[in-house]
Amino acid sequence: MLLALGCPVIAVVEGAVYGAGLGLSLTADLIPAAPQSRVACSFLRIGLLHDFGVLHSLYRS
């Protein structure tokens, strides 16, 4: 899995990132994104939990 790799992981975002794609990109160490990129958690609008580990990937401040 990406979290267990011993090297830095880079997820380049160019375009739309929704749902599982967002969860996958949040596991990366660096996420460079193009200016036209869009990011969203669609499941929030219908009252469901995030998919593909989005909550696990977010850092707590």
Coordinates of N, CA, C and O in Angstrom, one line a residue:
M1 N 0.8 -1.2 0.0 CA 0.0 0.0 0.0 C 0.9 1.2 0.0 O 2.0 1.2 0.4
L2 N 0.3 2.3 -0.5 CA 1.1 3.6 -0.6 C 1.6 4.1 0.8 O 2.7 4.7 0.8
L3 N 0.8 3.9 1.8 CA 1.3 4.4 3.1 C 2.5 3.6 3.7 O 3.2 4.2 4.5
A4 N 2.7 2.4 3.3 CA 3.8 1.6 3.8 C 5.1 1.7 3.0 O 6.1 1.1 3.4
L5 N 5.1 2.4 1.9 CA 6.3 2.6 1.1 C 7.3 3.4 1.9 O 7.0 4.3 2.6
G6 N 8.6 3.0 1.6 CA 9.7 3.7 2.3 C 10.2 4.9 1.6 O 11.1 5.5 2.0
C7 N 9.6 5.3 0.5 CA 10.0 6.5 -0.3 C 8.8 7.4 -0.4 O 7.7 7.1 -0.2
P8 N 9.1 8.7 -0.7 CA 8.1 9.7 -0.9 C 7.2 9.4 -2.1 O 7.6 8.9 -3.1
V9 N 5.9 9.6 -1.9 CA 4.9 9.3 -2.9 C 4.4 10.7 -3.4 O 4.0 11.5 -2.6
I10 N 4.3 10.8 -4.8 CA 3.8 12.1 -5.4 C 2.6 11.7 -6.2 O 2.7 10.8 -7.1
A11 N 1.5 12.4 -6.0 CA 0.3 12.2 -6.8 C 0.0 13.5 -7.5 O -0.4 14.5 -6.9
V12 N 0.2 13.5 -8.8 CA 0.0 14.7 -9.6 C -1.5 14.7 -10.0 O -2.0 13.8 -10.5
V13 N -2.1 15.9 -9.8 CA -3.6 16.0 -10.1 C -3.7 17.0 -11.2 O -3.3 18.1 -11.2
E14 N -4.4 16.5 -12.3 CA -4.7 17.4 -13.4 C -6.1 17.0 -13.9 O -6.3 16.0 -14.5
G15 N -7.1 17.8 -13.5 CA -8.5 17.5 -13.8 C -9.3 17.4 -12.6 O -9.0 18.0 -11.5
A16 N -10.3 16.6 -12.7 CA -11.3 16.4 -11.5 C -10.8 15.2 -10.7 O -10.4 14.2 -11.2
V17 N -10.9 15.4 -9.3 CA -10.6 14.4 -8.4 C -11.8 14.3 -7.4 O -12.1 15.2 -6.6
Y18 N -12.6 13.2 -7.5 CA -13.8 13.0 -6.7 C -13.7 11.6 -6.0 O -13.2 10.7 -6.6
G19 N -14.3 11.5 -4.9 CA -14.5 10.2 -4.2 C -13.3 9.4 -4.0 O -12.4 9.9 -3.3
A20 N -13.2 8.3 -4.6 CA -12.0 7.4 -4.3 C -10.7 8.0 -4.8 O -9.7 7.8 -4.3
G21 N -10.8 8.8 -5.9 CA -9.6 9.4 -6.4 C -9.0 10.4 -5.4 O -7.8 10.6 -5.3
L22 N -9.9 11.1 -4.7 CA -9.5 12.0 -3.6 C -8.8 11.2 -2.5 O -7.8 11.6 -2.0
G23 N -9.4 10.1 -2.1 CA -8.8 9.3 -1.0 C -7.5 8.8 -1.4 O -6.5 8.8 -0.6
L24 N -7.3 8.4 -2.7 CA -6.0 7.9 -3.1 C -5.0 9.0 -3.2 O -3.8 8.8 -2.8
S25 N -5.4 10.2 -3.7 CA -4.4 11.2 -3.7 C -4.0 11.8 -2.4 O -2.9 12.2 -2.2
L26 N -4.9 11.7 -1.4 CA -4.5 12.1 0.0 C -3.5 11.2 0.7 O -2.9 11.6 1.7
T27 N -3.3 10.0 0.2 CA -2.3 9.2 0.8 C -0.9 9.6 0.3 O 0.1 9.1 0.9
A28 N -0.7 10.5 -0.6 CA 0.6 10.9 -1.1 C 1.2 11.9 -0.2 O 0.5 12.6 0.6
D29 N 2.5 12.0 -0.3 CA 3.3 13.0 0.5 C 3.2 14.4 -0.1 O 3.3 15.4 0.6
L30 N 3.2 14.4 -1.4 CA 3.1 15.7 -2.1 C 2.1 15.6 -3.2 O 2.1 14.6 -4.0
I31 N 1.2 16.6 -3.3 CA 0.2 16.6 -4.3 C 0.2 17.9 -5.1 O -0.5 18.9 -4.8
P32 N 1.0 18.0 -6.2 CA 1.0 19.1 -7.1 C -0.3 19.1 -7.9 O -0.6 18.0 -8.5
A33 N -1.0 20.2 -8.0 CA -2.2 20.2 -8.8 C -2.2 21.3 -9.8 O -1.7 22.4 -9.6
A34 N -2.8 21.1 -11.0 CA -2.9 22.1 -12.0 C -4.0 23.1 -11.6 O -4.9 22.8 -10.8
P35 N -3.9 24.3 -12.1 CA -4.8 25.4 -11.7 C -6.3 25.0 -12.0 O -7.2 25.5 -11.3
Q36 N -6.5 24.2 -13.0 CA -7.9 23.9 -13.4 C -8.4 22.7 -12.7 O -9.6 22.2 -12.9
S37 N -7.7 22.1 -11.7 CA -8.1 20.9 -11.0 C -9.3 21.2 -10.1 O -9.4 22.3 -9.5
R38 N -10.2 20.2 -9.9 CA -11.3 20.3 -9.0 C -11.3 19.1 -8.1 O -11.1 18.0 -8.5
V39 N -11.6 19.4 -6.8 CA -11.5 18.3 -5.8 C -12.9 18.4 -5.0 O -13.3 19.5 -4.6
A40 N -13.5 17.2 -4.8 CA -14.8 17.2 -4.0 C -15.0 15.9 -3.4 O -14.5 14.8 -3.9
C41 N -15.7 15.9 -2.3 CA -16.3 14.7 -1.7 C -17.8 14.7 -1.9 O -18.5 15.3 -1.2
S42 N -18.2 14.0 -2.9 CA -19.6 13.9 -3.3 C -20.5 13.3 -2.3 O -21.7 13.6 -2.2
F43 N -20.0 12.3 -1.5 CA -20.8 11.6 -0.6 C -21.3 12.5 0.5 O -22.3 12.1 1.2
L44 N -20.7 13.6 0.8 CA -21.2 14.5 1.9 C -22.6 15.0 1.6 O -23.4 15.2 2.4
R45 N -22.8 15.2 0.3 CA -24.1 15.8 -0.1 C -25.3 14.9 0.1 O -26.4 15.4 0.2
I46 N -25.1 13.6 0.1 CA -26.2 12.7 0.3 C -26.1 12.0 1.7 O -26.9 11.0 1.9
G47 N -25.3 12.4 2.6 CA -25.2 11.9 3.9 C -24.5 10.6 4.2 O -24.7 10.0 5.2
L48 N -23.6 10.3 3.3 CA -22.8 9.0 3.5 C -21.4 9.4 3.9 O -21.0 10.5 3.8
L49 N -20.7 8.4 4.4 CA -19.3 8.5 4.8 C -18.5 8.5 3.5 O -18.8 8.0 2.5
H50 N -17.3 9.1 3.7 CA -16.3 9.2 2.6 C -15.9 7.8 2.2 O -15.8 6.8 3.0
D51 N -15.6 7.6 0.9 CA -15.1 6.3 0.5 C -13.6 6.3 0.3 O -12.9 7.3 0.3
F52 N -13.0 5.1 0.2 CA -11.6 4.9 0.0 C -10.7 5.5 1.0 O -9.6 6.0 0.7
G53 N -11.1 5.6 2.3 CA -10.2 6.1 3.3 C -9.9 7.6 3.4 O -8.9 8.0 3.8
V54 N -10.9 8.4 2.9 CA -10.6 9.8 2.9 C -10.5 10.3 4.4 O -9.6 11.1 4.7
L55 N -11.3 9.9 5.3 CA -11.3 10.3 6.7 C -10.0 9.9 7.3 O -9.4 10.6 8.1
H56 N -9.5 8.7 6.9 CA -8.2 8.2 7.5 C -7.0 9.0 7.0 O -6.0 9.2 7.7
S57 N -7.1 9.5 5.8 CA -6.0 10.2 5.1 C -5.9 11.6 5.6 O -4.8 12.2 5.5
L58 N -6.9 12.3 6.1 CA -6.9 13.7 6.5 C -6.1 13.8 7.8 O -6.3 13.0 8.7
Y59 N -5.3 14.8 7.9 CA -4.5 15.0 9.1 C -5.4 15.8 10.1 O -6.2 16.7 9.7
R60 N -5.2 15.6 11.4 CA -5.9 16.3 12.4 C -5.0 17.5 12.9 O -3.8 17.3 13.0
S61 N -5.6 18.7 13.0 CA -4.8 19.8 13.4 C -5.0 20.1 14.9 O -5.8 19.6 15.6

